[in-house]
Each structure stands twice: as C-alpha cells, then as structure tokens.
mmCIF file of C-alpha atoms in Angstrom:
data_model
loop_
_atom_site.group_PDB
_atom_site.id
_atom_site.type_symbol
_atom_site.label_atom_id
_atom_site.label_comp_id
_atom_site.label_asym_id
_atom_site.label_seq_id
_atom_site.Cartn_x
_atom_site.Cartn_y
_atom_site.Cartn_z
ATOM 1 C CA UNK A 471 -14.572 15.920 -0.620
ATOM 2 C CA UNK A 472 -17.047 16.368 1.710
ATOM 3 C CA UNK A 473 -16.589 17.080 5.430
ATOM 4 C CA UNK A 474 -18.950 14.581 6.343
ATOM 5 C CA UNK A 475 -15.993 12.145 5.340
ATOM 6 C CA UNK A 476 -13.792 13.089 8.649
ATOM 7 C CA UNK A 477 -16.262 13.019 11.336
ATOM 8 C CA UNK A 478 -14.508 9.953 12.394
ATOM 9 C CA UNK A 479 -10.682 9.935 13.351
ATOM 10 C CA UNK A 480 -7.979 10.416 10.642
ATOM 11 C CA UNK A 481 -6.121 8.139 12.558
ATOM 12 C CA UNK A 482 -8.153 4.758 12.862
ATOM 13 C CA UNK A 483 -10.751 3.828 10.244
ATOM 14 C CA UNK A 484 -14.756 3.619 11.782
ATOM 15 C CA UNK A 485 -14.759 0.875 14.336
ATOM 16 C CA UNK A 486 -17.729 -0.866 12.677
ATOM 17 C CA UNK A 487 -15.935 -1.791 9.248
ATOM 18 C CA UNK A 488 -17.432 0.716 6.735
ATOM 19 C CA UNK A 489 -15.499 3.699 5.358
ATOM 20 C CA UNK A 490 -17.726 5.996 3.271
ATOM 21 C CA UNK A 491 -16.377 8.642 1.048
ATOM 22 C CA UNK A 492 -17.792 11.150 -1.705
ATOM 23 C CA UNK A 493 -16.125 12.924 -4.452
ATOM 24 C CA UNK A 494 -17.853 15.530 -6.383
ATOM 25 C CA UNK A 495 -16.202 14.197 -9.805
ATOM 26 C CA UNK A 496 -17.186 12.628 -12.728
ATOM 27 C CA UNK A 497 -16.312 9.117 -13.175
ATOM 28 C CA UNK A 498 -14.342 7.952 -16.485
ATOM 29 C CA UNK A 499 -13.826 4.961 -18.535
ATOM 30 C CA UNK A 500 -10.465 2.799 -18.470
ATOM 31 C CA UNK A 501 -10.308 3.701 -22.155
ATOM 32 C CA UNK A 502 -10.268 7.281 -21.538
ATOM 33 C CA UNK A 503 -6.945 9.227 -22.179
ATOM 34 C CA UNK A 504 -4.532 9.237 -19.642
ATOM 35 C CA UNK A 505 -4.925 12.703 -18.567
ATOM 36 C CA UNK A 506 -8.477 12.107 -17.767
ATOM 37 C CA UNK A 507 -7.831 9.018 -15.787
ATOM 38 C CA UNK A 508 -5.318 10.560 -13.902
ATOM 39 C CA UNK A 509 -7.473 13.840 -13.206
ATOM 40 C CA UNK A 510 -9.841 10.784 -11.078
ATOM 41 C CA UNK A 511 -6.984 9.329 -9.454
ATOM 42 C CA UNK A 512 -5.606 12.853 -8.293
ATOM 43 C CA UNK A 513 -8.824 14.169 -7.218
ATOM 44 C CA UNK A 514 -9.530 10.847 -4.953
ATOM 45 C CA UNK A 515 -5.361 10.567 -3.441
ATOM 46 C CA UNK A 516 -5.710 14.610 -2.620
ATOM 47 C CA UNK A 517 -8.734 13.972 -0.270
ATOM 48 C CA UNK A 518 -7.972 10.400 1.191
ATOM 49 C CA UNK A 519 -4.041 11.214 1.917
ATOM 50 C CA UNK A 520 -5.642 13.335 4.397
ATOM 51 C CA UNK A 521 -6.092 9.719 6.471
ATOM 52 C CA UNK A 522 -3.198 8.171 8.598
ATOM 53 C CA UNK A 523 -4.162 4.946 7.761
ATOM 54 C CA UNK A 524 -4.200 2.505 5.244
ATOM 55 C CA UNK A 525 -6.760 -0.594 5.155
ATOM 56 C CA UNK A 526 -4.615 -3.853 5.008
ATOM 57 C CA UNK A 527 -7.050 -6.694 5.027
ATOM 58 C CA UNK A 528 -9.234 -7.814 2.002
ATOM 59 C CA UNK A 529 -12.203 -5.433 1.233
ATOM 60 C CA UNK A 530 -15.269 -4.834 -0.498
ATOM 61 C CA UNK A 531 -15.821 -1.995 -2.583
ATOM 62 C CA UNK A 532 -19.496 -0.603 -3.835
ATOM 63 C CA UNK A 533 -19.585 2.276 -5.967
ATOM 64 C CA UNK A 534 -21.818 4.653 -6.321
ATOM 65 C CA UNK A 535 -22.582 7.324 -9.085
ATOM 66 C CA UNK A 536 -24.837 10.255 -9.086
ATOM 67 C CA UNK A 537 -25.423 11.499 -12.516
ATOM 68 C CA UNK A 538 -28.565 13.205 -14.434
ATOM 69 C CA UNK A 539 -30.761 10.662 -16.258
ATOM 70 C CA UNK A 540 -30.471 12.697 -19.152
ATOM 71 C CA UNK A 541 -26.972 12.429 -19.548
ATOM 72 C CA UNK A 542 -26.815 8.803 -18.745
ATOM 73 C CA UNK A 543 -29.189 7.616 -21.568
ATOM 74 C CA UNK A 544 -28.794 10.455 -24.020
ATOM 75 C CA UNK A 545 -25.560 11.023 -24.292
ATOM 76 C CA UNK A 546 -22.947 8.878 -26.396
ATOM 77 C CA UNK A 547 -19.996 9.381 -24.110
ATOM 78 C CA UNK A 548 -21.644 8.115 -21.015
ATOM 79 C CA UNK A 549 -19.179 5.176 -19.719
ATOM 80 C CA UNK A 550 -20.309 1.683 -18.925
ATOM 81 C CA UNK A 551 -20.631 1.191 -15.588
ATOM 82 C CA UNK A 552 -17.592 -1.664 -15.359
ATOM 83 C CA UNK A 553 -15.135 0.464 -16.910
ATOM 84 C CA UNK A 554 -15.086 3.364 -14.290
ATOM 85 C CA UNK A 555 -14.138 0.932 -11.677
ATOM 86 C CA UNK A 556 -10.412 0.433 -12.190
ATOM 87 C CA UNK A 557 -9.193 4.591 -12.319
ATOM 88 C CA UNK A 558 -11.195 4.664 -8.794
ATOM 89 C CA UNK A 559 -9.519 1.730 -7.206
ATOM 90 C CA UNK A 560 -6.125 3.692 -8.284
ATOM 91 C CA UNK A 561 -7.070 6.750 -7.128
ATOM 92 C CA UNK A 562 -8.005 4.505 -3.670
ATOM 93 C CA UNK A 563 -4.719 2.378 -3.417
ATOM 94 C CA UNK A 564 -1.181 3.455 -2.944
ATOM 95 C CA UNK A 565 1.058 5.562 -0.227
ATOM 96 C CA UNK A 566 -1.363 8.555 -0.490
ATOM 97 C CA UNK A 567 -4.305 6.087 -0.452
ATOM 98 C CA UNK A 568 -6.519 4.371 1.929
ATOM 99 C CA UNK A 569 -5.487 1.003 0.364
ATOM 100 C CA UNK A 570 -1.682 -0.363 -0.066
ATOM 101 C CA UNK A 571 -3.117 -1.830 -3.537
ATOM 102 C CA UNK A 572 -6.041 -2.824 -5.373
ATOM 103 C CA UNK A 573 -5.350 -6.429 -4.838
ATOM 104 C CA UNK A 574 -6.881 -6.187 -1.555
ATOM 105 C CA UNK A 575 -10.309 -5.639 -3.252
ATOM 106 C CA UNK A 576 -12.221 -8.799 -2.858
ATOM 107 C CA UNK A 577 -15.631 -8.161 -4.339
ATOM 108 C CA UNK A 578 -16.573 -4.965 -6.614
ATOM 109 C CA UNK A 579 -19.933 -3.328 -7.774
ATOM 110 C CA UNK A 580 -20.983 -0.533 -8.939
ATOM 111 C CA UNK A 581 -24.027 1.364 -9.906
ATOM 112 C CA UNK A 582 -25.716 4.250 -10.896
ATOM 113 C CA UNK A 583 -28.535 6.404 -9.314
ATOM 114 C CA UNK A 584 -30.423 9.353 -11.341
ATOM 115 C CA UNK A 585 -30.589 12.833 -9.467
ATOM 116 C CA UNK A 586 -31.915 16.117 -10.383
ATOM 117 C CA UNK A 587 -28.430 17.831 -10.820
ATOM 118 C CA UNK A 588 -26.216 18.479 -13.832
ATOM 119 C CA UNK A 589 -23.171 17.895 -11.615
ATOM 120 C CA UNK A 590 -21.893 14.582 -10.684
ATOM 121 C CA UNK A 591 -20.738 12.736 -7.939
ATOM 122 C CA UNK A 592 -19.320 9.458 -6.692
ATOM 123 C CA UNK A 593 -20.134 8.029 -3.489
ATOM 124 C CA UNK A 594 -17.352 4.904 -2.336
ATOM 125 C CA UNK A 595 -18.179 2.591 0.605
ATOM 126 C CA UNK A 596 -15.453 0.393 1.694
ATOM 127 C CA UNK A 597 -15.864 -2.688 4.007
ATOM 128 C CA UNK A 598 -13.534 -3.793 6.012
ATOM 129 C CA UNK A 599 -11.865 -5.948 9.154
ATOM 130 C CA UNK A 600 -12.379 -3.160 11.701
ATOM 131 C CA UNK A 601 -8.638 -4.152 13.058
ATOM 132 C CA UNK A 602 -7.030 -4.628 9.712
ATOM 133 C CA UNK A 603 -5.455 -0.997 9.330
ATOM 134 C CA UNK A 604 -1.413 0.259 9.538
ATOM 135 C CA UNK A 605 -0.774 3.330 9.994
ATOM 136 C CA UNK A 606 0.764 5.650 6.847
ATOM 137 C CA UNK A 607 3.520 7.080 9.101
ATOM 138 C CA UNK A 608 7.220 5.286 9.061
ATOM 139 C CA UNK A 609 5.973 2.556 7.121
ATOM 140 C CA UNK A 610 8.363 0.585 4.970
ATOM 141 C CA UNK A 611 7.263 -3.272 3.561
ATOM 142 C CA UNK A 612 10.288 -6.169 4.130
ATOM 143 C CA UNK A 613 10.941 -9.123 2.132
ATOM 144 C CA UNK A 614 10.290 -11.694 4.055
ATOM 145 C CA UNK A 615 11.654 -14.087 1.383
ATOM 146 C CA UNK A 616 9.656 -15.275 -2.362
ATOM 147 C CA UNK A 617 9.281 -11.463 -2.753
ATOM 148 C CA UNK A 618 6.489 -11.550 -0.008
ATOM 149 C CA UNK A 619 6.388 -8.715 1.827
ATOM 150 C CA UNK A 620 5.355 -7.301 5.212
ATOM 151 C CA UNK A 621 4.518 -4.267 6.552
ATOM 152 C CA UNK A 622 6.790 -2.281 9.453
ATOM 153 C CA UNK A 623 6.934 0.933 11.178
ATOM 154 C CA UNK A 624 10.412 1.875 11.691
ATOM 155 C CA UNK A 625 9.866 4.344 14.320
ATOM 156 C CA UNK A 626 9.344 1.324 17.337
ATOM 157 C CA UNK A 627 12.375 0.710 19.292
ATOM 158 C CA UNK A 628 14.818 -1.349 17.127
ATOM 159 C CA UNK A 629 14.997 -4.088 19.908
ATOM 160 C CA UNK A 630 11.219 -4.427 19.829
ATOM 161 C CA UNK A 631 11.434 -4.574 15.776
ATOM 162 C CA UNK A 632 14.036 -6.972 15.879
ATOM 163 C CA UNK A 633 11.877 -9.217 17.927
ATOM 164 C CA UNK A 634 8.905 -8.716 15.761
ATOM 165 C CA UNK A 635 11.047 -9.639 12.391
ATOM 166 C CA UNK A 636 12.429 -12.614 13.541
ATOM 167 C CA UNK A 637 9.487 -14.053 15.182
ATOM 168 C CA UNK A 638 7.792 -13.576 11.432
ATOM 169 C CA UNK A 639 10.798 -15.086 9.658
ATOM 170 C CA UNK A 640 10.541 -18.039 11.909
ATOM 171 C CA UNK A 641 7.029 -18.168 11.119
ATOM 172 C CA UNK A 642 7.587 -17.864 6.990
ATOM 173 C CA UNK A 643 10.350 -20.277 7.558
ATOM 174 C CA UNK A 644 7.989 -23.102 8.706
ATOM 175 C CA UNK A 645 5.600 -22.646 6.107
ATOM 176 C CA UNK A 646 8.183 -23.256 3.694
ATOM 177 C CA UNK A 647 9.470 -26.417 4.749
ATOM 178 C CA UNK A 648 5.626 -27.376 5.659
ATOM 179 C CA UNK A 649 4.775 -26.918 2.142
ATOM 180 C CA UNK A 650 7.687 -28.922 0.932
ATOM 181 C CA UNK A 651 6.450 -31.972 2.890
ATOM 182 C CA UNK A 652 2.785 -31.531 2.503
ATOM 183 C CA UNK A 653 1.988 -28.802 -0.127
ATOM 184 C CA UNK A 654 -1.073 -27.840 2.162
ATOM 185 C CA UNK A 655 -1.323 -23.883 1.733
ATOM 186 C CA UNK A 656 -4.070 -23.781 4.064
ATOM 187 C CA UNK A 657 -2.240 -25.715 6.894
ATOM 188 C CA UNK A 658 0.961 -24.366 6.322
ATOM 189 C CA UNK A 659 -0.415 -20.788 6.086
ATOM 190 C CA UNK A 660 -1.250 -21.436 9.831
ATOM 191 C CA UNK A 661 2.683 -20.561 11.131
ATOM 192 C CA UNK A 662 2.321 -16.813 9.466
ATOM 193 C CA UNK A 663 1.146 -13.842 10.690
ATOM 194 C CA UNK A 664 -2.403 -12.822 10.426
ATOM 195 C CA UNK A 665 -1.422 -9.779 8.599
ATOM 196 C CA UNK A 666 -1.489 -10.641 4.859
ATOM 197 C CA UNK A 667 1.438 -10.387 2.869
ATOM 198 C CA UNK A 668 2.038 -8.590 -0.319
ATOM 199 C CA UNK A 669 3.988 -9.452 -3.447
ATOM 200 C CA UNK A 670 6.895 -7.287 -4.683
ATOM 201 C CA UNK A 671 4.816 -6.390 -7.131
ATOM 202 C CA UNK A 672 2.220 -4.731 -5.561
ATOM 203 C CA UNK A 673 4.487 -2.586 -2.873
ATOM 204 C CA UNK A 674 7.831 -1.702 -5.043
ATOM 205 C CA UNK A 675 8.218 1.294 -7.024
ATOM 206 C CA UNK A 676 5.183 2.742 -4.705
ATOM 207 C CA UNK A 677 6.186 1.984 -1.180
ATOM 208 C CA UNK A 678 9.459 2.105 0.588
ATOM 209 C CA UNK A 679 10.860 -1.803 0.300
ATOM 210 C CA UNK A 680 13.758 -3.286 2.397
ATOM 211 C CA UNK A 681 15.288 -6.481 2.107
ATOM 212 C CA UNK A 682 15.212 -8.983 5.074
ATOM 213 C CA UNK A 683 18.950 -8.731 5.870
ATOM 214 C CA UNK A 684 19.115 -5.154 5.347
ATOM 215 C CA UNK A 685 16.729 -4.552 7.825
ATOM 216 C CA UNK A 686 17.668 -6.886 10.240
ATOM 217 C CA UNK A 687 21.658 -5.555 10.499
ATOM 218 C CA UNK A 688 19.965 -2.145 10.518
ATOM 219 C CA UNK A 689 18.013 -3.004 13.782
ATOM 220 C CA UNK A 690 21.280 -4.893 15.150
ATOM 221 C CA UNK A 691 23.381 -1.814 15.173
#
C-alpha cells in the first residue's frame, strides 16, 4: 500500500465519505487456487489492519486494475473482471480489514485500465456515510435476539454500556412486537438503532461475540 493512503487519520475515515486504497498486487480469479486467493487477501489485510476503525454501514466500492494491455489481451491467464471481486472483498473484510463483512457492499464495480508498466496495481475506492464507522479496539458483538448482533466496546464504563444495552434491547423487543401485529418491517425498524445489525453468520467466528444475558450479567457485577 502506498503511503498516501494514510494521509488521513488512522483513527477515523476521511470525513468526506470516500476512502481510496492502492495495492501493488495482481488480482486473481475466484476460480484460482486457494494459495493465490489467500495471497491477495493477506496482502490487503496486512495494509488495512493499520487502520483503527471499521466502516459499519453500507458501502459502494469501485475496483480499478492497472495492467499492461498486451497482458490483458494476449495472455490466456488474465482473469475476467467479475471474477476478481470476491477475493478483494474478502481481504477488505473482518477484524483486520476496513469492513465488518462484505454483506455491507451495496454496489460494486470493477474495470481495468492500460498502463505501460509490467507490474500490476489495484486501486480501490470505498464510498460510505461519514459517521458510519466503529473503532476496532475492544470491539465485541452482542446477540440482541434472533441471531442479530450489534457492536459494543468493552472499554466503556459498565454503567454506560448497561444503559446502552437496555435501551437497544427495548427497541429490538418493540420491533418484534410491532412486526407480529403489522408485518411492516420498515415501520418496525424505526424502533431500532441507526447502526445496522449483523446476522450471526457474518460475525461469529471472526469477531468476539457474546449472548445478551451473558453480557448484561457481566455489566451488572
């Protein structure tokens, strides 16, 4: 990753809502062997793990691949543009990434541009709502019910976390009751936090997770 990627703060994303990243690596196809895919993911994560935050809302991503035209046109091994996306998104996601999970990606595009160098480069632009981020340090995800998890930070004073936890739980419970009576998801959603939830399948095994009652008991001790 080039140094200009870190001209902004490592503790918060650029306030104008767009993060740009560059990696001097060659993209690989989703159909490539696991070692090649892992190399791309590891190379990306090695760089973005320096960022102390995770984008926590929906994002729009554009991937640009700089590659010599001859290689693109005349090589039988040049991957299709739609097949390079998944390994890159995997590298951007997780505790050492800049996204919690690639389910946050609302739209994604990829294109290549000819350049005269024989080396490869991947440029990534991520657009997001500026306030939609959380810090990585002391991060856990709490099951608020129905296997829907919300982020918390364990370094907050317990009494504050307890108030936040109870407040959010009331909203989740109201949503469930409202849904049972009206089946109107979008109206019921108004009872819950603006922070989006994450299904268990998106965070369990990657982040530290805890059940609601267990977390509440810890805070009440």
